[in-house]
Coordinates of C-alpha atoms in Angstrom, one line a residue:
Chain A
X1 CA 44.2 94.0 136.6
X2 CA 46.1 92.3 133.6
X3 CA 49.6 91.8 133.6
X4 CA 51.5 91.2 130.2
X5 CA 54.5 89.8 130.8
X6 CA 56.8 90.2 128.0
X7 CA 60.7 89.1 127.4
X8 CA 63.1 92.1 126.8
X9 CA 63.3 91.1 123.2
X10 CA 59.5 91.4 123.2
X11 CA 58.1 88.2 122.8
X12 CA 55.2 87.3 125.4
X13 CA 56.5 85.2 128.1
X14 CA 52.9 84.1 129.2
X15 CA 50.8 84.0 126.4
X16 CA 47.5 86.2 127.0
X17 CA 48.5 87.7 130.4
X18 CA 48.1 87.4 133.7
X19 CA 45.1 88.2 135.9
X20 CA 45.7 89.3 139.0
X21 CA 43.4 90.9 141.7
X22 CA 43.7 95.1 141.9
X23 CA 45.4 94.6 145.6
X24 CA 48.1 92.3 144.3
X25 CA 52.2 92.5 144.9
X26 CA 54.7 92.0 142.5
X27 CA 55.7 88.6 144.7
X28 CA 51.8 87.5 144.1
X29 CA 52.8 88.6 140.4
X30 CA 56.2 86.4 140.6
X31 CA 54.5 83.4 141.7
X32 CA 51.5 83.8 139.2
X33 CA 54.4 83.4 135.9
X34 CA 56.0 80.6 138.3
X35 CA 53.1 78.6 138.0
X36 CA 52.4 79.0 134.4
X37 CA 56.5 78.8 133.3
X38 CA 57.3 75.9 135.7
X39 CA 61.3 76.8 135.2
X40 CA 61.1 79.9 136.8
X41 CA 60.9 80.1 140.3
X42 CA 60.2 83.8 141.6
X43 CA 63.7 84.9 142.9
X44 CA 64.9 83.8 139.4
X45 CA 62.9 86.6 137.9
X46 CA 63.9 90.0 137.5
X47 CA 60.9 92.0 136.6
X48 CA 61.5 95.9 135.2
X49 CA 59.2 98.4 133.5
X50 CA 59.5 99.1 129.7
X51 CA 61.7 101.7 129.0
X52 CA 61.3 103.2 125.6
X53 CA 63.7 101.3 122.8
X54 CA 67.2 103.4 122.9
X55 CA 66.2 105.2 126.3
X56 CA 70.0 105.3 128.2
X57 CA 67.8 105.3 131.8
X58 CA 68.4 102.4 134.1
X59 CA 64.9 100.6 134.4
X60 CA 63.1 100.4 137.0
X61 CA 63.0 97.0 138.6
X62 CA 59.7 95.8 140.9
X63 CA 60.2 95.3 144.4
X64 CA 59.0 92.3 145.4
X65 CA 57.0 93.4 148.3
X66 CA 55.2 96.4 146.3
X67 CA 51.9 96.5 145.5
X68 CA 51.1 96.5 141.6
X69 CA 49.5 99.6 141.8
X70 CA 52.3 101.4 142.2
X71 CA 53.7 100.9 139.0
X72 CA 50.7 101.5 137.0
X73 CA 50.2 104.8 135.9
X74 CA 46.8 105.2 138.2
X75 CA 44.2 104.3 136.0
X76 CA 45.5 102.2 133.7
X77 CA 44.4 98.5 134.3
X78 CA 46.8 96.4 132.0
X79 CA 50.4 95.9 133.5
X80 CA 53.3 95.6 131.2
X81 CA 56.7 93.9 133.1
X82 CA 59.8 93.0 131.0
X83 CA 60.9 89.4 131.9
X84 CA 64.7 88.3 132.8
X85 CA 66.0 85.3 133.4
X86 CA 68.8 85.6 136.3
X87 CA 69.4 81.7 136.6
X88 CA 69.6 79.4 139.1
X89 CA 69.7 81.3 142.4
X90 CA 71.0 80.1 145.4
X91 CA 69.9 81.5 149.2
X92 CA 72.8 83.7 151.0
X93 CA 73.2 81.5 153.6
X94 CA 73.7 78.1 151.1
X95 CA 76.6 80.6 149.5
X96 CA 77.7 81.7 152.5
X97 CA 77.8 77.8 154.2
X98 CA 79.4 76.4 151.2
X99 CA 82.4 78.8 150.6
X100 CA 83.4 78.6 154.5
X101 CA 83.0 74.8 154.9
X102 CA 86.2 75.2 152.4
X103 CA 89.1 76.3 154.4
X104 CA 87.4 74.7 158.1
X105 CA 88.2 71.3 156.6
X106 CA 91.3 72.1 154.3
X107 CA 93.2 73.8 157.3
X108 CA 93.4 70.9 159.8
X109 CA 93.7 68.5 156.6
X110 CA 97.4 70.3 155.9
X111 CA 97.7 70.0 160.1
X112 CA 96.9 67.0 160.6
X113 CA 98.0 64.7 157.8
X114 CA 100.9 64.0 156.1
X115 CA 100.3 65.6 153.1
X116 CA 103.6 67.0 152.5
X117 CA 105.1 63.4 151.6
X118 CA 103.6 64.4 147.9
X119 CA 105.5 68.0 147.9
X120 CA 108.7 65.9 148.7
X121 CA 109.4 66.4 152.3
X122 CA 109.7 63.2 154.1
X123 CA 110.1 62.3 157.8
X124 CA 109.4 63.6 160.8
X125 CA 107.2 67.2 161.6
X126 CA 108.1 69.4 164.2
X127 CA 104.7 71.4 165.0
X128 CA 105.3 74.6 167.1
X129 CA 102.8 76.2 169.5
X130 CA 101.9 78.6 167.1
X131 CA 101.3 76.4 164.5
X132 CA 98.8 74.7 166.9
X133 CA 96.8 78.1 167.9
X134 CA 97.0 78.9 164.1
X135 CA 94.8 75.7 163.8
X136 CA 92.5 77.0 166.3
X137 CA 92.3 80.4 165.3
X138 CA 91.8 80.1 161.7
X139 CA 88.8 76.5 162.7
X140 CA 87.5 79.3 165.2
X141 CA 87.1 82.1 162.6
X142 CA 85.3 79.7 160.1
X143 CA 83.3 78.5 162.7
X144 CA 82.0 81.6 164.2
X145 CA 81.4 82.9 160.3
X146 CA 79.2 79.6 159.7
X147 CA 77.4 80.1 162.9
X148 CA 76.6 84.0 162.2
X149 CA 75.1 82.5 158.5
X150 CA 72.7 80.7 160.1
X151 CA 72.2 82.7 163.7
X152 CA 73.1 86.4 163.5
X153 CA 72.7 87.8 160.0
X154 CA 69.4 88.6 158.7
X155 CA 69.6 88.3 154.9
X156 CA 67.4 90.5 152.4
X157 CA 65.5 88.3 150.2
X158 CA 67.6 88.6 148.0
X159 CA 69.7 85.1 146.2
X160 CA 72.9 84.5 144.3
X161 CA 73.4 83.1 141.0
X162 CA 74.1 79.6 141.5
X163 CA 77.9 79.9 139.7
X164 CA 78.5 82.3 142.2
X165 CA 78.9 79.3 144.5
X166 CA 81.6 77.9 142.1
X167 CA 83.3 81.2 141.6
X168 CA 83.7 81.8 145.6
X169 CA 84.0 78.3 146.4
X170 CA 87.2 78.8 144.0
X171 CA 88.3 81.8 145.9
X172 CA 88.3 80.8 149.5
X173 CA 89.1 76.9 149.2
X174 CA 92.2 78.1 146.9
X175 CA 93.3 80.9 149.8
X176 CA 92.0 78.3 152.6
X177 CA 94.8 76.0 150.9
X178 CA 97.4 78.4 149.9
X179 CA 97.8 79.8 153.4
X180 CA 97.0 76.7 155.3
X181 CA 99.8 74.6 152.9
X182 CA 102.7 77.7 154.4
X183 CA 101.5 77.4 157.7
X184 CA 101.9 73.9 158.8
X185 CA 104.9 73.5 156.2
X186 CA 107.6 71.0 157.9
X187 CA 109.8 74.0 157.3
X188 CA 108.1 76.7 159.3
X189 CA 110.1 79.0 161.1
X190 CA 107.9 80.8 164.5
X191 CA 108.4 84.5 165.1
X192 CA 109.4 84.8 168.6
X193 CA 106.5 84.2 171.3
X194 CA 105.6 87.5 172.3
X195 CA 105.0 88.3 168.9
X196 CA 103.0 85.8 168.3
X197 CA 100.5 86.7 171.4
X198 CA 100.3 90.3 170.6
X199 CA 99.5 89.0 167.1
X200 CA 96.7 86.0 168.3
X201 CA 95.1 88.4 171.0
X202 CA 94.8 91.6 168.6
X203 CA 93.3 89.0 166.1
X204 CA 90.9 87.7 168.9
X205 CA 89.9 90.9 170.4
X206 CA 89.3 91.9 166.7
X207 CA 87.4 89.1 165.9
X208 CA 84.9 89.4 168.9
X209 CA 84.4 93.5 167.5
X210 CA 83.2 91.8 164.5
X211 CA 81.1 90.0 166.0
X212 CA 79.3 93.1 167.9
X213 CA 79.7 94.5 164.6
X214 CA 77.1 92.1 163.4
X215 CA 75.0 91.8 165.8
X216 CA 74.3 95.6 165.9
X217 CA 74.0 95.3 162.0
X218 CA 71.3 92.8 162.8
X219 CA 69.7 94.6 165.2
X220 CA 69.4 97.4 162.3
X221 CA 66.6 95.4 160.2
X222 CA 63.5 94.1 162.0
X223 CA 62.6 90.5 161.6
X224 CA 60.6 90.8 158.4
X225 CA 63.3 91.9 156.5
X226 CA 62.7 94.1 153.5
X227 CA 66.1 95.3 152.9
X228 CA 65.5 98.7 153.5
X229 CA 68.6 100.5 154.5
X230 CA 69.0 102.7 157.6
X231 CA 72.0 104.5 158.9
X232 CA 74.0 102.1 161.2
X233 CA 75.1 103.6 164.3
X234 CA 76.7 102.5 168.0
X235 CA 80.1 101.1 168.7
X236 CA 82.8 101.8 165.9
X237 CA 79.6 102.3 163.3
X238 CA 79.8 106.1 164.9
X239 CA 82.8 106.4 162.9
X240 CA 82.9 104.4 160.1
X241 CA 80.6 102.9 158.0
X242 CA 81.5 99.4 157.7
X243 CA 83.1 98.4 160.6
X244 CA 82.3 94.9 160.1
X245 CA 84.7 94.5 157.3
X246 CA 87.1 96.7 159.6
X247 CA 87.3 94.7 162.3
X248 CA 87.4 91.4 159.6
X249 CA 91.0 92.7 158.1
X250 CA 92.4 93.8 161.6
X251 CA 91.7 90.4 162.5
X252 CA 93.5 88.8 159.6
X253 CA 96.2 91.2 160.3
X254 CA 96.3 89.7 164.1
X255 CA 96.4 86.3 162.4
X256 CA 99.4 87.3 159.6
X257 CA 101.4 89.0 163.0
X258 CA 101.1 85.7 165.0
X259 CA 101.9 83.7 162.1
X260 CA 104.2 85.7 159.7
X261 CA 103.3 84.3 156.3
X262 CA 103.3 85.7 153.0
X263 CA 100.7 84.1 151.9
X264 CA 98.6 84.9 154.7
X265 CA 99.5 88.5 154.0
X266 CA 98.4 88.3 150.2
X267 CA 95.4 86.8 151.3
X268 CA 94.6 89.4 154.1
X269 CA 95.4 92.1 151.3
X270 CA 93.2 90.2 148.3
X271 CA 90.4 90.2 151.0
X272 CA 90.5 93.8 152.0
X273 CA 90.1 95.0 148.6
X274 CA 87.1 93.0 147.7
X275 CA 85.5 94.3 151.1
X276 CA 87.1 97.7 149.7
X277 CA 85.1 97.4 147.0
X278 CA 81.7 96.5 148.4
X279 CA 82.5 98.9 151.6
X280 CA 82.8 102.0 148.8
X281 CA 79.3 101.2 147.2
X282 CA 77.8 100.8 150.6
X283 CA 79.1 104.3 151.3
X284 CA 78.2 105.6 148.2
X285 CA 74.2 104.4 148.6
X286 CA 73.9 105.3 152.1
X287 CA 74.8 108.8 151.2
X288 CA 72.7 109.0 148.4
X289 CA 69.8 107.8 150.0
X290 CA 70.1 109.6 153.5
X291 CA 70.6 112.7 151.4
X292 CA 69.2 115.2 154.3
X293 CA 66.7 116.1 152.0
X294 CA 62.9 115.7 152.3
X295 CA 62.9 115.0 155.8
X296 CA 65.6 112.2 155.6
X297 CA 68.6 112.2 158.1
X298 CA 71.7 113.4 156.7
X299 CA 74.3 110.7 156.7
X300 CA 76.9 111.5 158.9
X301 CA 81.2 112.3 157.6
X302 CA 82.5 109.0 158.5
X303 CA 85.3 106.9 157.3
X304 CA 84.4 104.3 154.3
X305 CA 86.4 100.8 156.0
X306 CA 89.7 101.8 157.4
X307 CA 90.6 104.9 159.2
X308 CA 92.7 106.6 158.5
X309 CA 93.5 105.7 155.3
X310 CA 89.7 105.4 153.2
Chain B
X1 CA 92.7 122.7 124.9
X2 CA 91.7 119.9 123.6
X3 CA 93.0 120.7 119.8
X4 CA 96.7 120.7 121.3
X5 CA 96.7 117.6 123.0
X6 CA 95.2 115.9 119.7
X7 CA 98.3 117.1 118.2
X8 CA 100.8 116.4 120.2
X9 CA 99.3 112.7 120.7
X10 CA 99.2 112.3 117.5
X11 CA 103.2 113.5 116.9
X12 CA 103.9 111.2 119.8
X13 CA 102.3 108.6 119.1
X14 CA 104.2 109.3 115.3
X15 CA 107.4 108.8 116.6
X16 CA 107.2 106.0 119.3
X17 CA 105.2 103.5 116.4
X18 CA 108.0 104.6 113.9
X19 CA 110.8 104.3 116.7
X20 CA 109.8 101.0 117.4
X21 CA 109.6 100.2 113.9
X22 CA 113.2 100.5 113.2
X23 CA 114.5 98.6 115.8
X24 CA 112.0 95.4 114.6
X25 CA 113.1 96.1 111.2
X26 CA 117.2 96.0 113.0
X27 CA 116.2 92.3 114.1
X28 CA 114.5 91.2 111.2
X29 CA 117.8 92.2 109.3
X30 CA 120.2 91.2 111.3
X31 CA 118.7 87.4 112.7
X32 CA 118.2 86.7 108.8
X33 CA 121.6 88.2 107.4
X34 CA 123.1 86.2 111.2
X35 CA 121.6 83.2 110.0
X36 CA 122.3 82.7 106.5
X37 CA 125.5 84.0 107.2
X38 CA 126.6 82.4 110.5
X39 CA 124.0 80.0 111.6
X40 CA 121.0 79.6 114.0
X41 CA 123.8 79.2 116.8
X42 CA 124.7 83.4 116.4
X43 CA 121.1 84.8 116.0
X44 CA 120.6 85.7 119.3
X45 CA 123.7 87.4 120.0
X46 CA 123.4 89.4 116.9
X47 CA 119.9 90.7 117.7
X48 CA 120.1 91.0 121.5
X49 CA 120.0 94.6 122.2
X50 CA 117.4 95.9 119.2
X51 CA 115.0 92.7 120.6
X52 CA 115.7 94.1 124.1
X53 CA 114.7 97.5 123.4
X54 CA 112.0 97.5 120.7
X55 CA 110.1 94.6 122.8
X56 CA 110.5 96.3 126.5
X57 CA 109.4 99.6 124.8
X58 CA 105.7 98.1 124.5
X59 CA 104.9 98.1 128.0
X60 CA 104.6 101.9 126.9
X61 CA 101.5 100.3 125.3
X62 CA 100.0 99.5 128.5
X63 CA 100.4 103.4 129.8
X64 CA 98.9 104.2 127.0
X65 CA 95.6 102.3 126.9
X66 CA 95.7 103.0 131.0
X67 CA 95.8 106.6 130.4
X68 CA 93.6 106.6 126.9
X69 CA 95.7 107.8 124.4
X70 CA 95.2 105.0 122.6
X71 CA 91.9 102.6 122.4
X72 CA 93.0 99.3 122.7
X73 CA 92.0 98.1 126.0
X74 CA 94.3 97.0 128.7
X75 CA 92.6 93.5 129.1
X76 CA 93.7 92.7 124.9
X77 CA 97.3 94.1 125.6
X78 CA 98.2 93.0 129.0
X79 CA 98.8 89.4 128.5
X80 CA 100.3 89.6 124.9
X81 CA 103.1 92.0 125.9
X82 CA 103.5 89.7 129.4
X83 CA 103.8 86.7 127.5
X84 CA 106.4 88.3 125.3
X85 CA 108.6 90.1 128.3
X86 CA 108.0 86.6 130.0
X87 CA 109.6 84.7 126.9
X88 CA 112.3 87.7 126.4
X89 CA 113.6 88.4 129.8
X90 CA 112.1 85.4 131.7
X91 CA 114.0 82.6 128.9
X92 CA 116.3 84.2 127.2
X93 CA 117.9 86.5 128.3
X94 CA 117.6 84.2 132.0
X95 CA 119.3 81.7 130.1
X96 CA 122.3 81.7 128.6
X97 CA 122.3 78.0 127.8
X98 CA 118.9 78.4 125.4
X99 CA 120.3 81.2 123.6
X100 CA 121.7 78.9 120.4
X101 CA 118.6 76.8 119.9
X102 CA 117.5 77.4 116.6
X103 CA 114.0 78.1 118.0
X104 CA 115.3 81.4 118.6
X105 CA 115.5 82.0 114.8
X106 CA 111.6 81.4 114.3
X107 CA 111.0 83.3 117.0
X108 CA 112.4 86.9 116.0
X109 CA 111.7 86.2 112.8
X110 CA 107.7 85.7 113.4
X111 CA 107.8 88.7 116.2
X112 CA 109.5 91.2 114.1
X113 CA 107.4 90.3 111.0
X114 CA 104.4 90.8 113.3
X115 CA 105.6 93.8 114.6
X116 CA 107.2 95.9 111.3
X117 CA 103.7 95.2 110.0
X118 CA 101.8 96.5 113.2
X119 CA 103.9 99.0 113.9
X120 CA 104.2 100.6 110.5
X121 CA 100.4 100.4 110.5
X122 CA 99.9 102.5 113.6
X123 CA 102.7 105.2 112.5
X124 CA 101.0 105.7 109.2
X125 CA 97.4 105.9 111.0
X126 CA 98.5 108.3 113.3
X127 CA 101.0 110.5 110.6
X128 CA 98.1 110.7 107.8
X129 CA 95.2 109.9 109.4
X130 CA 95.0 106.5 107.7
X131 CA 96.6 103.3 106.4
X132 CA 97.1 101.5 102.9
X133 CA 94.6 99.0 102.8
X134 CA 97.5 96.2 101.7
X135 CA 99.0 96.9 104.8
X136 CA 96.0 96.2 106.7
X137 CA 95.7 93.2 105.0
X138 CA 98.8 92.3 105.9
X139 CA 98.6 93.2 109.2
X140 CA 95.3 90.8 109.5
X141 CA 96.4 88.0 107.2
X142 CA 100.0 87.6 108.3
X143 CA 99.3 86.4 111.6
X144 CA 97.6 83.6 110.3
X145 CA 101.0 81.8 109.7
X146 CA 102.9 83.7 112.0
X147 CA 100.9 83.0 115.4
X148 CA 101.2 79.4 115.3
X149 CA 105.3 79.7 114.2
X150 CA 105.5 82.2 116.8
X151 CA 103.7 80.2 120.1
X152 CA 105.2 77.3 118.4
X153 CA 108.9 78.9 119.3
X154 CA 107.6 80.1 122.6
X155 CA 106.2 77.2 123.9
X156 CA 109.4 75.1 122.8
X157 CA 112.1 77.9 124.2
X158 CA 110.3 77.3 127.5
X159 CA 109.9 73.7 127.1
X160 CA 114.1 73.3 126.5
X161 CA 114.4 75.9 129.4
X162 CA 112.9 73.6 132.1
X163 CA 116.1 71.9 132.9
X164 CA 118.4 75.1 133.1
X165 CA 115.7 76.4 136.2
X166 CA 115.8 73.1 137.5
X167 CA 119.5 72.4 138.0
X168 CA 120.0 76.2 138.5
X169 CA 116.9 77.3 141.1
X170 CA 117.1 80.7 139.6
X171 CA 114.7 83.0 141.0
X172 CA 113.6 80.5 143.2
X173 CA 113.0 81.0 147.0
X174 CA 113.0 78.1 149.2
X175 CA 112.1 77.1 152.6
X176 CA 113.2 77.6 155.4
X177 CA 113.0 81.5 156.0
X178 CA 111.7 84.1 158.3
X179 CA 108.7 84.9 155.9
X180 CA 107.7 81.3 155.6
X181 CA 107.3 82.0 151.7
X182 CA 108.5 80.0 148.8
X183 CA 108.7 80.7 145.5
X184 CA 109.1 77.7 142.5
X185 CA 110.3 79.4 139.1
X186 CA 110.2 76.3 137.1
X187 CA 106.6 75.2 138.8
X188 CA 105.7 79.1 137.4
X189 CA 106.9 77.9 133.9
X190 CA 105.0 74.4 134.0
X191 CA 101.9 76.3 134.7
X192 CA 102.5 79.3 132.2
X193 CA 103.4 76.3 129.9
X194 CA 99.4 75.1 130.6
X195 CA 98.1 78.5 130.2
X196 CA 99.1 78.5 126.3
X197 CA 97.1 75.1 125.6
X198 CA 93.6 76.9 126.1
X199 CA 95.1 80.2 125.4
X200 CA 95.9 79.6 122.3
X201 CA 93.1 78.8 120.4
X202 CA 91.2 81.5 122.6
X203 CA 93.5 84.7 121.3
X204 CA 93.5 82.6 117.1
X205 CA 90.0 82.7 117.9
X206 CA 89.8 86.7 118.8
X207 CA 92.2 87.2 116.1
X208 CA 90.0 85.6 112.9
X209 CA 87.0 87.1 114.3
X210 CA 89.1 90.8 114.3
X211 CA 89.7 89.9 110.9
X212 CA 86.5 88.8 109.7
X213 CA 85.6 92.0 111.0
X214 CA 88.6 94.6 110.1
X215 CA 88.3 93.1 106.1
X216 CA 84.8 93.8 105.7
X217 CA 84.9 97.3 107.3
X218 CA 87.5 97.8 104.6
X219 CA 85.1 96.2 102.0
X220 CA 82.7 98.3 102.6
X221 CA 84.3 101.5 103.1

């Protein structure tokens, strides 16, 4: 069949077409207008059917491991797409590598040299226990997160815009700083030392849920992922829906009780939010698409990220 | 149901732009009449508690876009009415010691121009439904002059405050303490100082560009 591929202010992006055999998917498609356009690669593209000019409808975008056919009209044998440019993408795990390597380095930088000399405090360092344990905790935490980018979690195919990896980098070196500056300060004062167990073992107990948490969420997509969605279920998944990102704040929480920082509470608040945020649209599709009808399970009444409050 | 609320948003709305109006026009008066007769030194004294009021009343202006009764969004209003509690309440009033600098003159004088203008704007809009286009020239033209006279005065007032929140620490929190936290009020104000440099031309650059847009509306109307 022929494919016209056109940009969405209607100019042709490959002049004359595309030909493509009958049996062909929209990646064979992708990599067809990589070949002729050299600059874009295929997860840069973001392919959609025409919608007609002032229609208010979302359009529909082509799935990269679809057949053609399916978004022809039957027996029509010319193909229109609408071209966008998303920019430079970036894989998941590259993202995900670069915004953790932030704080695993910045932490133990603020522990173990004297940085403070250029904030004005001079002389010696008294480091408590807990300020040690704090170091191992936090390393620990980035660690295990690095390891689960690369070992545990199976990413869709899909990619982030390359100034994503700016804009998080931003985030999580800033925080990794912030709190790391407050808790090696020279002028630290340690909560008392029971405290600070209940605070580190709740965080580590927490942090190993998590970790369950994603393994089980692995376990949910098969090995060729296509980022098809099914309900999540087993452990605390029974009663709410993202118990990864549970787990993840309860953990911080077990971090902020051991240490007793302000910053490391703003930081454990900030974070919840943003996982808020994503945990609420998770919700929100899962529902929608497991909507009981048509043969489909009905999702389940479960809380959104943290019981019992959302 | 709908009809009523039109009306009584539009009578509230009447009498909080008008309200507000006065008290600008009080400090216009009085820091011009203060400093011809009395000097720079007086202004502030002599305008304190209109300024107070009429410039605290406009975080009203933020409920209002928040609960749309009005259109401007919150994002546009936010940091203007911040920057001018910040300069208010956060200089000041904070400090005693800033209060005589003649800054202080060019400063009500470019907010309550500014603000007679705007606000007389909005209460006629809302009273009959639409303004004189004179003052709408005005109210697009004026800040031309009165924008760079006004973050001139702010940025200075902050500047000369530096050394009264050094030697005084106010509203600073400092280490050690049980929450590990500390808190630099004059470190705030360096960086609030570095906000204006590329904020500046960003907000002269929206402003023109409402212009440019506001005058031709009117052209063609």
């Amino acid at each position: 069949m022929k494919v016209v591929v056109t940009t969405r202010s209607g100019r042709e992006l490959v002049k004359g077409g595309l030909e493509l055999s009958d049996s062909a998917t929209v990646a064979d498609l992708q990599e067809a207008i990589h070949k002729r356009t050299k600059k874009y690669c295929p997860s840069r593209q973001r392919l959609t059917l025409p919608l007609p000019p002032g229609s208010k409808e979302k359009p529909t975008v082509l799935h990269y491991k679809k057949s053609l056919k399916e978004y022809t009209d039957g027996n029509v044998d010319t193909l229109t797409v609408v071209f966008k440019d998303l920019g430079p993408q970036v894989k998941y795990s590259t993202l995900f590598f670069w915004e953790y390597l932030g704080p695993l380095i910045l932490f133990p930088i603020f522990y173990y040299y004297p940085v403070y000399r250029f904030f004005g405090y001079e002389g010696k360092r008294v480091i408590y226990p807990v300020q040690t344990y704090a170091l191992y905790y936090w390393c620990f935490h980035y660690f295990k997160r690095i390891m689960e980018t690369f070992f545990v979690h199976r990413f869709s195919h899909a990619t982030s815009p390359l100034s994503n990896v700016f804009r998080n980098c931003a985030y999580y070196w800033s925080f990794g700083a912030f709190v790391a500056y407050y808790v090696n300060h020279p002028l630290y004062t340690p909560v008392n030392d029971l405290q600070m167990k209940i605070g580190f073992g709740f965080g580590l107990l927490c942090q190993i849920a998590n970790f369950y948490c994603h393994i089980l969420l692995r376990n949910l997509r098969g090995p060729d992922s296509g980022g098809g969605y099914q309900i999540p279920r087993g452990f605390l998944f029974n009663i709410v829906t993202c118990a990864n990102y549970t787990t993840e704040i309860y953990q911080w929480l077990g971090f902020n009780i051991a240490t007793q920082t302000v910053a490391g509470y703003i930081f454990m608040v900030v974070a919840a939010s943003i996982m808020t945020n994503w945990a609420l649209a998770k919700h929100r599709r899962l529902k929608k698409l497991f909507d009981g009808k048509e043969g489909r399970p009905r999702y389940p009444r479960r809380w959104v990220i943290l019981p019992p409050f959302l | 149901m709908a009809g009523i609320f039109s009306i009584f948003r539009r009578i509230y709305l009447t009498i909080y732009n008008w309200t507000v109006f006065i008290g600008w026009l009080q400090v216009f008066y009085l820091s011009v009449k203060t400093l011809k007769e009395s000097g720079h030194e007086h202004v502030y004294a002599a305008v304190e508690k209109p300024l107070l009021w009429a410039q605290s009343a406009a975080v009203l202006e933020i409920l209002h876009g928040l609960i749309g009764l009005v259109r401007s969004p919150v994002s546009a209003t936010l940091p203007q009415i911040s920057s001018r509690l910040y300069v208010l309440w956060g200089i000041l009033w904070s400090f005693p010691e800033i209060r005589t600098h003649f800054l202080v003159s060019s400063l009500v004088i470019s907010w309550s121009i500014t603000e007679i203008i705007r606000y007389s704007f909005f209460g006629l809009k809302e009273a009959f439904g639409s303004a004189p286009s004179w003052l709408l020239w005005l109210r697009y033209s004026t800040f031309l002059i009165m924008y760079p006279t006004g973050i001139s005065s702010e940025v200075g007032l902050i500047y000369n405050a530096l050394p009264f929140m050094k030697e005084s620490s106010k509203y600073s929190i400092r280490m050690p303490n049980k929450w590990n936290f500390s808190f630099d009020y004059y470190y705030l104000a360096l960086g609030i100082l570095g906000v204006y440099v590329p904020g500046t031309p960003h907000l002269y650059g929206y402003m023109l560009g409402q212009r440019k847009k506001a005058l031709a509306k009117a052209k063609s109307e």
